[in-house]
mmCIF file of C-alpha atoms (C1' of nucleotides) in Angstrom:
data_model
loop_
_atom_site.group_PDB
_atom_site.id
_atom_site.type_symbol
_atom_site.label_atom_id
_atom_site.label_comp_id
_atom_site.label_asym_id
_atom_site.label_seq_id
_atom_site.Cartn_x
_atom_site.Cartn_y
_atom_site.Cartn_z
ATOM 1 C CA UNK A 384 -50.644 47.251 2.688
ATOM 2 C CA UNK A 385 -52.963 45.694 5.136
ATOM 3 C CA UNK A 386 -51.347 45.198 8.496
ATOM 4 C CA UNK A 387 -53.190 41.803 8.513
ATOM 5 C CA UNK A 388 -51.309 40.701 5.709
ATOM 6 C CA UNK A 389 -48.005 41.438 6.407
ATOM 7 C CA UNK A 390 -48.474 39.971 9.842
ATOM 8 C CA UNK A 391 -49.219 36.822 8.052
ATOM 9 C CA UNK A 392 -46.581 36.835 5.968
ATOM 10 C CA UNK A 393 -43.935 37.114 8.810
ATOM 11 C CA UNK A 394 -46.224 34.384 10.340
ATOM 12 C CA UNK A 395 -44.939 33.060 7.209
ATOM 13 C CA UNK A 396 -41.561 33.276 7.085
ATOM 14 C CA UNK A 397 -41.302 32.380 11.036
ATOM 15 C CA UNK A 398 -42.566 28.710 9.840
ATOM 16 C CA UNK A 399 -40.023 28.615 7.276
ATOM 17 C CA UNK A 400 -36.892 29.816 9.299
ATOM 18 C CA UNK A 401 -38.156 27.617 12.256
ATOM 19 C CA UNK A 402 -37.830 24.242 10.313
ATOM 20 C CA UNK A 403 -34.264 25.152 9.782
ATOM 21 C CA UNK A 404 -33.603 25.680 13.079
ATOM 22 C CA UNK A 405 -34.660 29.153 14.753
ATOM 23 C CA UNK A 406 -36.868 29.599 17.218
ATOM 24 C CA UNK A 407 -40.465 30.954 16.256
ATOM 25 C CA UNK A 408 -39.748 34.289 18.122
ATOM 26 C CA UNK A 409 -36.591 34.790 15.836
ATOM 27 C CA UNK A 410 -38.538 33.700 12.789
ATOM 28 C CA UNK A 411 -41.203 35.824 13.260
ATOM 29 C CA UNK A 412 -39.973 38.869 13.879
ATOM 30 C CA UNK A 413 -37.306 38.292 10.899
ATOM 31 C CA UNK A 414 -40.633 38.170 8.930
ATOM 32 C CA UNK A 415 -42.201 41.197 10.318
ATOM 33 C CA UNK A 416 -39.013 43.295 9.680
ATOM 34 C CA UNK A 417 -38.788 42.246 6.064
ATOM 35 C CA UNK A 418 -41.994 43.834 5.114
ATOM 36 C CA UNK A 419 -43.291 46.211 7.712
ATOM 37 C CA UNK A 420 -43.740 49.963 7.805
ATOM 38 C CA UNK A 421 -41.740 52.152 8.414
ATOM 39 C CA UNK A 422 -38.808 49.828 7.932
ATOM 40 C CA UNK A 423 -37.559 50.652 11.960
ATOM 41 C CA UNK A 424 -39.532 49.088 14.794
ATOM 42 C CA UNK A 425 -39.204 49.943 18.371
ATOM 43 C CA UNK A 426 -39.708 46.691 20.825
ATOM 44 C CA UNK A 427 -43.249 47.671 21.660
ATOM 45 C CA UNK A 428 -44.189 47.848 18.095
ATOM 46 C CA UNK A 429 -42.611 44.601 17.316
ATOM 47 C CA UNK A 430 -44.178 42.534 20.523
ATOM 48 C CA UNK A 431 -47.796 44.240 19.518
ATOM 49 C CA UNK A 432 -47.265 43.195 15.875
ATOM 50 C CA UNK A 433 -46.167 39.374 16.622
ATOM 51 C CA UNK A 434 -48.000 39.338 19.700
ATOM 52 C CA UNK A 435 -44.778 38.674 21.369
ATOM 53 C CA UNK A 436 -44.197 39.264 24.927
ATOM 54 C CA UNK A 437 -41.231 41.912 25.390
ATOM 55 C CA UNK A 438 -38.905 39.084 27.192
ATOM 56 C CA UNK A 439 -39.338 37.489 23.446
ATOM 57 C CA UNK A 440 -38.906 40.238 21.732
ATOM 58 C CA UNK A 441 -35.541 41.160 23.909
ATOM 59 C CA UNK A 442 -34.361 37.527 23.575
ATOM 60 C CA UNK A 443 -35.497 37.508 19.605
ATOM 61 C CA UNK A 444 -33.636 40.681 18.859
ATOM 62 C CA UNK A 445 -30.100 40.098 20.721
ATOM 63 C CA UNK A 446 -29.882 36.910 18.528
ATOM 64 C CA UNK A 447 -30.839 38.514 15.017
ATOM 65 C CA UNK A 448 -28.835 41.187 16.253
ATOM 66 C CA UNK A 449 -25.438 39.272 16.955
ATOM 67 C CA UNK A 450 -26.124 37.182 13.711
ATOM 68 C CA UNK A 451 -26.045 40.500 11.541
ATOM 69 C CA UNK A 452 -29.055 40.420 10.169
ATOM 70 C CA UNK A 453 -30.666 43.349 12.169
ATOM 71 C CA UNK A 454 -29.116 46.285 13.433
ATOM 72 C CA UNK A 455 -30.181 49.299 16.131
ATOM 73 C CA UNK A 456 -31.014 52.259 14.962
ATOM 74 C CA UNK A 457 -31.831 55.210 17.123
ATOM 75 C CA UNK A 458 -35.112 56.382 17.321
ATOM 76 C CA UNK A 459 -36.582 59.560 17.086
ATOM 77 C CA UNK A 460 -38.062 59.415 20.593
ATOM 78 C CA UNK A 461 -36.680 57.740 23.479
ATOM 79 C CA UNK A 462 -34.419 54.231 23.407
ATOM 80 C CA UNK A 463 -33.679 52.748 20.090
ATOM 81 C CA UNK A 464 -35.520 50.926 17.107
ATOM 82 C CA UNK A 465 -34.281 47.727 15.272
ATOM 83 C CA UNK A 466 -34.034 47.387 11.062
ATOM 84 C CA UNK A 467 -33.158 44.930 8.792
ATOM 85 C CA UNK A 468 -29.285 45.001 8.248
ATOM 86 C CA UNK A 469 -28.938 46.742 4.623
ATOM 87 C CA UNK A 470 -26.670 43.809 3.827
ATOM 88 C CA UNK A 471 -28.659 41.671 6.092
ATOM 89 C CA UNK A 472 -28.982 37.978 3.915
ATOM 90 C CA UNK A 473 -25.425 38.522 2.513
ATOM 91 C CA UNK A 474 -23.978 38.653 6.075
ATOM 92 C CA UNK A 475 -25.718 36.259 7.929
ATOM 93 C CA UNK A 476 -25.929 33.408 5.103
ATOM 94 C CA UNK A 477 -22.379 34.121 4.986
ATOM 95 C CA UNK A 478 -21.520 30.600 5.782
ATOM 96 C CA UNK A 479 -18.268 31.052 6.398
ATOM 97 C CA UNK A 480 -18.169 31.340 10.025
ATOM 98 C CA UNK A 481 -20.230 27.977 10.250
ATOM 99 C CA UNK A 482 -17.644 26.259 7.620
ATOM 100 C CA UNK A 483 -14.737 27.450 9.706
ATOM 101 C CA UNK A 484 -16.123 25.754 12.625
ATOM 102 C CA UNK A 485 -16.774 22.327 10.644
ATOM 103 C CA UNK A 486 -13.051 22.744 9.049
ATOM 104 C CA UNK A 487 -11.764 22.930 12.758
ATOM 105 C CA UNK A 488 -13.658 19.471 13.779
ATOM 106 C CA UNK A 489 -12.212 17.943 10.493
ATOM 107 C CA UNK A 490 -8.705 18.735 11.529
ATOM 108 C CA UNK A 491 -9.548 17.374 15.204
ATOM 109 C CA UNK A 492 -10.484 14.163 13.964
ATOM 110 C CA UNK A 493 -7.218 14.030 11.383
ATOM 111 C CA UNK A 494 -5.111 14.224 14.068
ATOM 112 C CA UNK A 495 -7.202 11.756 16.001
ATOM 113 C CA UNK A 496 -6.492 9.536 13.013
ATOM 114 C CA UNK A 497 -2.757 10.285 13.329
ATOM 115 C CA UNK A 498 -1.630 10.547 10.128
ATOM 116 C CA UNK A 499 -3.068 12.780 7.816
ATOM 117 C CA UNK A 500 -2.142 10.839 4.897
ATOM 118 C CA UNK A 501 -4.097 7.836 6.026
ATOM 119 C CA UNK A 502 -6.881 6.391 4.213
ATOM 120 C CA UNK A 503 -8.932 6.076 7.332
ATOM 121 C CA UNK A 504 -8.990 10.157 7.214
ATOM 122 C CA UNK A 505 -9.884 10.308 3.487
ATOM 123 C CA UNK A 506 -13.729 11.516 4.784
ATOM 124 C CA UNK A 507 -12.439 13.961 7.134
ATOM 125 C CA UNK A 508 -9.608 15.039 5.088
ATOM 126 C CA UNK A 509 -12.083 15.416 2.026
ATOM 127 C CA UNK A 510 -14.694 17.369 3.764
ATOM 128 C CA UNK A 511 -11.717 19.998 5.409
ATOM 129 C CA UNK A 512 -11.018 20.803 1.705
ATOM 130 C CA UNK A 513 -13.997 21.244 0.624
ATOM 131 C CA UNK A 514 -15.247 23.648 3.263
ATOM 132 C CA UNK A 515 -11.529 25.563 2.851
ATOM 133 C CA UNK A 516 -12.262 26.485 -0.847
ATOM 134 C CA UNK A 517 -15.363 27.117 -0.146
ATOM 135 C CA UNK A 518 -14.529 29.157 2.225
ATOM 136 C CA UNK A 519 -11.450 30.992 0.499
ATOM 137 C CA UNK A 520 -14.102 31.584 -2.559
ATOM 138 C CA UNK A 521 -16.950 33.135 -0.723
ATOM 139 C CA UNK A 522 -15.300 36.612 -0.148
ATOM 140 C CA UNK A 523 -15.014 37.472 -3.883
ATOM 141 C CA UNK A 524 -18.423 36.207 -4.490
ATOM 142 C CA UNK A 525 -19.987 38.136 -2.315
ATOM 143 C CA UNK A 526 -18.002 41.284 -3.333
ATOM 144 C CA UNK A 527 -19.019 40.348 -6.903
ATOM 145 C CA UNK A 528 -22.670 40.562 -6.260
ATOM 146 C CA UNK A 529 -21.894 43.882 -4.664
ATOM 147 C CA UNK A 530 -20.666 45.675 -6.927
ATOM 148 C CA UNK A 531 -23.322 44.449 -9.563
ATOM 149 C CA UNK A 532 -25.827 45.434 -7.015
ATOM 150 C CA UNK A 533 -24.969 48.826 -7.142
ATOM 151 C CA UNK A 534 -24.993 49.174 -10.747
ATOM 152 C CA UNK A 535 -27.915 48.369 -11.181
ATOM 153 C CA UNK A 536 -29.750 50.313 -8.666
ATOM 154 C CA UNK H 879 -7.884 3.827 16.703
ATOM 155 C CA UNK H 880 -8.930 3.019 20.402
ATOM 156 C CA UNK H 881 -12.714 2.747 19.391
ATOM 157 C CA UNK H 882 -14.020 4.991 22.752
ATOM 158 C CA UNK H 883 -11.868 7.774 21.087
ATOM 159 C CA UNK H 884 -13.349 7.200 17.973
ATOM 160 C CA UNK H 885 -16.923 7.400 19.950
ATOM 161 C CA UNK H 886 -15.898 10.472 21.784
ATOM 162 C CA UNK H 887 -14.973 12.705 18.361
ATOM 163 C CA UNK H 888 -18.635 11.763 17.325
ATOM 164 C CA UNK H 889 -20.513 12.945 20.319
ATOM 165 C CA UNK H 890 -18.129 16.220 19.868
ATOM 166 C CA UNK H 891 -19.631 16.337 15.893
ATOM 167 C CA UNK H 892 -22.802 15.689 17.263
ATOM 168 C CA UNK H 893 -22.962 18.443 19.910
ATOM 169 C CA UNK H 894 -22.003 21.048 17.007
ATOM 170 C CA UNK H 895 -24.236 19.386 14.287
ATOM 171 C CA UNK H 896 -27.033 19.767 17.008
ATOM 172 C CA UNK H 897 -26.728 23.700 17.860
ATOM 173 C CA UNK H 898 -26.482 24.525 14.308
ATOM 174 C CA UNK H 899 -30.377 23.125 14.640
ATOM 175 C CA UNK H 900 -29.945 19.166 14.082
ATOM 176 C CA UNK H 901 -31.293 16.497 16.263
ATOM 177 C CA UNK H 902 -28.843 14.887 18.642
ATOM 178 C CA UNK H 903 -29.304 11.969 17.085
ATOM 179 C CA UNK H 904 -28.471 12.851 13.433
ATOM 180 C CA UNK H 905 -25.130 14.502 14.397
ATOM 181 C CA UNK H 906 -24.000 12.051 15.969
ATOM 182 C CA UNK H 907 -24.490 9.258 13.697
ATOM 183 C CA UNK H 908 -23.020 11.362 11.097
ATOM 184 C CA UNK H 909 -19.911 11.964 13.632
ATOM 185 C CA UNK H 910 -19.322 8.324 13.638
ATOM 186 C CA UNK H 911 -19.540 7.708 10.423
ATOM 187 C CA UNK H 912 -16.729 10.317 9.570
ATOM 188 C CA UNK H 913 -14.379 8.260 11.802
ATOM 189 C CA UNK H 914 -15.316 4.679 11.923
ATOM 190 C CA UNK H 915 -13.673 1.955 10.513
ATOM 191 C CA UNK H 916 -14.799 0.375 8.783
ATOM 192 C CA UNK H 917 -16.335 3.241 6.447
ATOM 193 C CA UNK H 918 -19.648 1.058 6.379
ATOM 194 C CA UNK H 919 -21.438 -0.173 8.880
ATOM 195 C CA UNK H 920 -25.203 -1.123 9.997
ATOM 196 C CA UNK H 921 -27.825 -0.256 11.421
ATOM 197 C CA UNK H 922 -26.929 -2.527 14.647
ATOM 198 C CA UNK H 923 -23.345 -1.140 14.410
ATOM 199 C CA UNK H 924 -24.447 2.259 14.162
ATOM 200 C CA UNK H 925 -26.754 1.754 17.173
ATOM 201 C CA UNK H 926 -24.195 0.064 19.074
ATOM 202 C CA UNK H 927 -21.709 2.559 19.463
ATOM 203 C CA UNK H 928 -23.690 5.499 19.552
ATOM 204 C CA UNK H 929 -26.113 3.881 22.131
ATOM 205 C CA UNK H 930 -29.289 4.502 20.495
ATOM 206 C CA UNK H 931 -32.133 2.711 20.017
ATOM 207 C CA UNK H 932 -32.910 0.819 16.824
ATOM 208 C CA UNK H 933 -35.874 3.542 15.968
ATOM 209 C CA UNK H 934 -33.388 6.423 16.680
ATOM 210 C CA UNK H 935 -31.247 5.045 13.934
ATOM 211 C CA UNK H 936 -33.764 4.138 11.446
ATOM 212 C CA UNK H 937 -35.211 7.727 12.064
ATOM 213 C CA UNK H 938 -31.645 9.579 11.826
ATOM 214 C CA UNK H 939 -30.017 7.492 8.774
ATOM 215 C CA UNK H 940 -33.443 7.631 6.702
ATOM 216 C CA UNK H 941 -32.718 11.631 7.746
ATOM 217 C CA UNK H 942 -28.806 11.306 6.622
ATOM 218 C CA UNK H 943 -30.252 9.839 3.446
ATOM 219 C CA UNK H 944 -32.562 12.199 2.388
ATOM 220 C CA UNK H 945 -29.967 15.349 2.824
ATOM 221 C CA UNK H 946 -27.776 13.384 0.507
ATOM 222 C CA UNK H 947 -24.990 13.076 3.550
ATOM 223 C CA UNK H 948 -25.184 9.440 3.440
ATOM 224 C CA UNK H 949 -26.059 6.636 0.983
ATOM 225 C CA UNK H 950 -26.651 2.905 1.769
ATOM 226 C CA UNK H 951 -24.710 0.639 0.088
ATOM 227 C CA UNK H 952 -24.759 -3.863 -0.323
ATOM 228 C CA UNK H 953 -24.024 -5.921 3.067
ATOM 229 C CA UNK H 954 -21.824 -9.077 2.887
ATOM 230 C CA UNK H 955 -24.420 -10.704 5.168
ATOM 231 C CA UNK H 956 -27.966 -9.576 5.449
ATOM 232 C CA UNK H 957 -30.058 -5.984 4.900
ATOM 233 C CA UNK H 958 -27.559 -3.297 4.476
ATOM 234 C CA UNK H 959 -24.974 -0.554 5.296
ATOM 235 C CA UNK H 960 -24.771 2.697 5.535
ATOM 236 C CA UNK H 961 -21.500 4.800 4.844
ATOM 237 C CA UNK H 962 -21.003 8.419 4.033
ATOM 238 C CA UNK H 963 -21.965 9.764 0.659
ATOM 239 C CA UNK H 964 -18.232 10.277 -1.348
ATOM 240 C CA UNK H 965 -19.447 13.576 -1.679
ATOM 241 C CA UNK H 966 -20.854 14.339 1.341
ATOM 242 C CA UNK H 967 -20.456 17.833 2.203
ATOM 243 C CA UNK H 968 -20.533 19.357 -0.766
ATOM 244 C CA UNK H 969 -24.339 17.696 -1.363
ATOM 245 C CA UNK H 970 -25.370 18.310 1.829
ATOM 246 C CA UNK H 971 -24.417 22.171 2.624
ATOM 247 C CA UNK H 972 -25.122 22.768 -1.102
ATOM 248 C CA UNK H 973 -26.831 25.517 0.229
ATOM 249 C CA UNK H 974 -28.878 26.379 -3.229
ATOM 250 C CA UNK H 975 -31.992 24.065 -1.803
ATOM 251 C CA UNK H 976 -32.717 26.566 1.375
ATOM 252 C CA UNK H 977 -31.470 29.570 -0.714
ATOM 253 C CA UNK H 978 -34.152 28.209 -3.266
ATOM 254 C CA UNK H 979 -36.888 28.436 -0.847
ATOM 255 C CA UNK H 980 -36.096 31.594 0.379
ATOM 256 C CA UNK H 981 -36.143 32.972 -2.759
ATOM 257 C CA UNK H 982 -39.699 32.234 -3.267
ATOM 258 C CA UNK H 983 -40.724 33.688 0.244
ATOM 259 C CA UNK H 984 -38.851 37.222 -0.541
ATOM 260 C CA UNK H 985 -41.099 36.737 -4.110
ATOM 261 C CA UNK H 986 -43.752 35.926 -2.311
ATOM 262 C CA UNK H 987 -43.255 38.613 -0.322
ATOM 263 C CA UNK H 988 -42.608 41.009 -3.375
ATOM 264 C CA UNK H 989 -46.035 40.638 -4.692
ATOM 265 C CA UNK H 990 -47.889 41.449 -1.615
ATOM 266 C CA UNK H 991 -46.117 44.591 -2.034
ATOM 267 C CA UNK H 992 -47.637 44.790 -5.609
ATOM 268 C CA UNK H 993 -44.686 46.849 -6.928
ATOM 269 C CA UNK H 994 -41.381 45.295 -7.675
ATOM 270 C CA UNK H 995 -39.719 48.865 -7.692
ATOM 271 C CA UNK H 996 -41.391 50.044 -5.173
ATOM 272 C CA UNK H 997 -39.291 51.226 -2.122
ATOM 273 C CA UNK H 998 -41.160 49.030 0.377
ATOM 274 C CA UNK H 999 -40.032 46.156 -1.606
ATOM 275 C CA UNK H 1000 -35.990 46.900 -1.658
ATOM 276 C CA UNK H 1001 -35.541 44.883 1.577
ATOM 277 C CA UNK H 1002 -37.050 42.254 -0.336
ATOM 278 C CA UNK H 1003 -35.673 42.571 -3.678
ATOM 279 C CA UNK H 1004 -32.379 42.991 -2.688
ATOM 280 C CA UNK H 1005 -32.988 39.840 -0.331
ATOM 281 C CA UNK H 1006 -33.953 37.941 -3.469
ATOM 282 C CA UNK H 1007 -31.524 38.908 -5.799
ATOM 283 C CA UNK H 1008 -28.610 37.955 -3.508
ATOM 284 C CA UNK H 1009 -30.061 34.610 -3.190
ATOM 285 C CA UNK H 1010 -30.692 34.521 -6.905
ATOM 286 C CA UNK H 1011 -27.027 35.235 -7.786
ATOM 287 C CA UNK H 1012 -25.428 32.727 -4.752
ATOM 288 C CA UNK H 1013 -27.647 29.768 -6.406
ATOM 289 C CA UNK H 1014 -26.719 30.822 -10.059
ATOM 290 C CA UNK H 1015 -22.916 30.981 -8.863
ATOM 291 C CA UNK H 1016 -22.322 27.745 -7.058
ATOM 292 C CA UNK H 1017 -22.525 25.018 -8.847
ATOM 293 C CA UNK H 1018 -20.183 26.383 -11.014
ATOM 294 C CA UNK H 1019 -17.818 26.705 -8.078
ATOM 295 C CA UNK H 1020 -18.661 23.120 -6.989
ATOM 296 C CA UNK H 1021 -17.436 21.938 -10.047
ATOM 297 C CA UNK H 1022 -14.014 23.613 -9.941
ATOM 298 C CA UNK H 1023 -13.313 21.989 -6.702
ATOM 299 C CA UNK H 1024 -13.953 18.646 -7.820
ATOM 300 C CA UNK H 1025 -11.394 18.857 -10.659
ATOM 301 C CA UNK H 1026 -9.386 20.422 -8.047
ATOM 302 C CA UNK H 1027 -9.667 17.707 -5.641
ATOM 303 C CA UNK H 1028 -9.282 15.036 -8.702
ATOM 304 C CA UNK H 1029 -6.336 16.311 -9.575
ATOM 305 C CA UNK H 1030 -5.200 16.475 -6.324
ATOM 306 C CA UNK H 1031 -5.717 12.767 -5.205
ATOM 307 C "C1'" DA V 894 -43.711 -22.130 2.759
ATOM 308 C "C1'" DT V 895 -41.481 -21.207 6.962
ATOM 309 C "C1'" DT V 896 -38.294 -19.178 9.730
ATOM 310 C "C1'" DT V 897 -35.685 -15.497 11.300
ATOM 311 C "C1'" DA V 898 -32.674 -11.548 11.042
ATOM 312 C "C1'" DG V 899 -33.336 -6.982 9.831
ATOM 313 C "C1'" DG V 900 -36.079 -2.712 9.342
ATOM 314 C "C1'" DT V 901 -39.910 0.534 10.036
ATOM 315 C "C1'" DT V 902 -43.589 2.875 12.401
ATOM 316 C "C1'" DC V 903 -45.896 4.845 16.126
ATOM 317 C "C1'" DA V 904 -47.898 5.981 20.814
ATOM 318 C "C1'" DG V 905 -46.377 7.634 24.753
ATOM 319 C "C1'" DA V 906 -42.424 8.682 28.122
ATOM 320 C "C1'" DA V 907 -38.526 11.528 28.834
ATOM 321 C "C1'" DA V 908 -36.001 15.517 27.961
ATOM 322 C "C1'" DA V 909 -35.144 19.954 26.137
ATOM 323 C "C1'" DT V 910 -36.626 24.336 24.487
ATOM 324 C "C1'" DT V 911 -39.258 28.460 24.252
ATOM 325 C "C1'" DC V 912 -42.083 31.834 26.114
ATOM 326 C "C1'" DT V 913 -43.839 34.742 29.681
ATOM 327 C "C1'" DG V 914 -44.621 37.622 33.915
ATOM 328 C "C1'" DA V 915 -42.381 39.720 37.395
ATOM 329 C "C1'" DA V 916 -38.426 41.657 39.265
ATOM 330 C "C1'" DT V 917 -34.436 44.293 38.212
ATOM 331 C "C1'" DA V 918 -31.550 47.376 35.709
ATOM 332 C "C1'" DT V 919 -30.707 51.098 32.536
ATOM 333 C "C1'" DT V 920 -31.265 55.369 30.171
ATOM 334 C "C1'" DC V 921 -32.773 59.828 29.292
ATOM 335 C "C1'" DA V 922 -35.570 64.163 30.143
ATOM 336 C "C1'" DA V 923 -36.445 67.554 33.172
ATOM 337 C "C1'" DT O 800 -30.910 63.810 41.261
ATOM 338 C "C1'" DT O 801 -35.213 62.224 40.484
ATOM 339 C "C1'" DG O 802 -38.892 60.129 37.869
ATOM 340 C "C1'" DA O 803 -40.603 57.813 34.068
ATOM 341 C "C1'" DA O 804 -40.068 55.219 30.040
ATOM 342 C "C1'" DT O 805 -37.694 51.492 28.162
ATOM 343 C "C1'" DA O 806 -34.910 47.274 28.217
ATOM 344 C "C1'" DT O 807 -32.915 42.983 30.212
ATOM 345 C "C1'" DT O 808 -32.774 38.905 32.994
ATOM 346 C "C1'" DC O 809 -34.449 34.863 35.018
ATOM 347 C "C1'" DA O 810 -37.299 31.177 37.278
ATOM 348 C "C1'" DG O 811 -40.783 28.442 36.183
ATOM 349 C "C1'" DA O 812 -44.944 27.161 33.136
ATOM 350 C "C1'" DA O 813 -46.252 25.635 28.733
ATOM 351 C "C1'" DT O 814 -45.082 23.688 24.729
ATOM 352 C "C1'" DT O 815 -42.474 21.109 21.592
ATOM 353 C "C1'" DT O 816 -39.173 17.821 20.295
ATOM 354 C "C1'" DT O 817 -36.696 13.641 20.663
ATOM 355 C "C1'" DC O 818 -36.145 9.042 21.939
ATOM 356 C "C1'" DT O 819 -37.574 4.453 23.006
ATOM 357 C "C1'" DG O 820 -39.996 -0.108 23.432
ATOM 358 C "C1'" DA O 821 -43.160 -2.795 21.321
ATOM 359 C "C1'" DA O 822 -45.824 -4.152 17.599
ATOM 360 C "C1'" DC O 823 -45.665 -4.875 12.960
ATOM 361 C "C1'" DC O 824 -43.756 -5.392 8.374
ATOM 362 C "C1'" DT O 825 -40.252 -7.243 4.791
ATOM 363 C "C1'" DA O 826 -37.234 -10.110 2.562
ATOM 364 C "C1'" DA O 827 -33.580 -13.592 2.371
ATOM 365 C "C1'" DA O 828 -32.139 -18.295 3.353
ATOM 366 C "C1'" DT O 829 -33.260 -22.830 3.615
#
DNA sequence: ATTTAGGTTCAGAAAATTCTGAATATTCAA
DNA sequence: TTGAATATTCAGAATTTTCTGAACCTAAAT
């Protein structure tokens, strides 16, 4: 594959992730690693790629680090080279650390409300549910999908 | 409810709504509308006790609208209200519109590769597929909680 | 048809974010 | 331990985003 074109599709995918919220860095970079060659990239080869500055590409990589979608892996040579997460999508689209955050404001603004019974907390009460199954569901899901995953490859 | 309190919990939703990528603006709209009382209220209300302008509100409830958070609903008086969609949450983070899109980018990114099965693809493939199967699986899961929660209330 | 409350749009001001270069720290080979 | 390659941090510049006031619609009541 042309270098120019997978370039261009991380360009690509940068513009997607960063109308949902990312920076372009992150985005970008996300992109590259989803299609480049070899599948590990030290920092240098990432900033030259994305024409990144290595500040950006520090900053970019801690965050798709701690979100799980990258991981280090050492390097043949000296420090260490990044690659996509093998579970990488599965773990960071997990949205269950984002619904456990909304189910804790839900509860803050039930007891705000007082009584939990209330009508006046039937939105807040409703939406706590909600994100509880959804979030007592997920695990088997994603174990599901697992375990077909391997069968068929 | 002491209506400052009421005001504080949305600025609180509106903080989180706004790292997880929204504007200001939007979360805390939405904030107030989980708490207020009454449930419906317009666009002068809205702007009232959120302090924002008239255009921040028209811009932030047409946004509300269109994720499906929020619906407008018949004044007594004059124009319109706005109160939050019955089933908010479970429109809104319906996740299967993003996952959607991503699903064509990992395609998209597939066929640049030229071979499915090729092993450049897998981080790709396997990217897709997990997306695929989430968006196959969750209405289906929806569903189960509303009967749940009807049964419930 | 006119009036007026209500709503939208948009250019520019205000504010926040992102990116970078330079300085600093860290890590590994020798 | 030293030297060199690599990585991180941070202040400020550059960019982008958000918000607002003002002008401009729209539609209901009379």
């Amino acid at each position: 594959m042309d270098p120019e074109v997978g370039r261009r599709y991380a360009e690509e995918v940068g513009v997607v992730l960063a109308r949902m919220g990312t920076t372009p860095a992150f985005g970008k970079l996300l992109g590259w690693l989803l299609i480049c060659e070899p599948p590990q990239q030290t920092t240098a080869q990432l900033g030259a790629a994305m024409g990144l500055s290595k500040a950006s590409v520090s900053t970019g990589m801690r965050v798709l680090e701690q979100s799980g979608l990258v991981r280090r892996v050492p390097s043949p040579g000296r420090g260490h080279a990044y690659e996509m997460h093998p579970d990488a999508f599965a773990r960071a689209l997990d949205p269950t650390d984002k619904m456990r955050v909304f189910i804790d404001l839900m509860q803050r603004g039930i007891d705000l409300v007082g009584d939990a019974a209330a009508p006046e907390a039937r939105r807040l009460r409703h939406t706590r549910d909600f994100y509880t199954f959804m979030v007592e569901r997920t695990p088997a899901l994603m174990e599901e999908f697992r375990r077909q995953a391997r069968k068929d490859s």
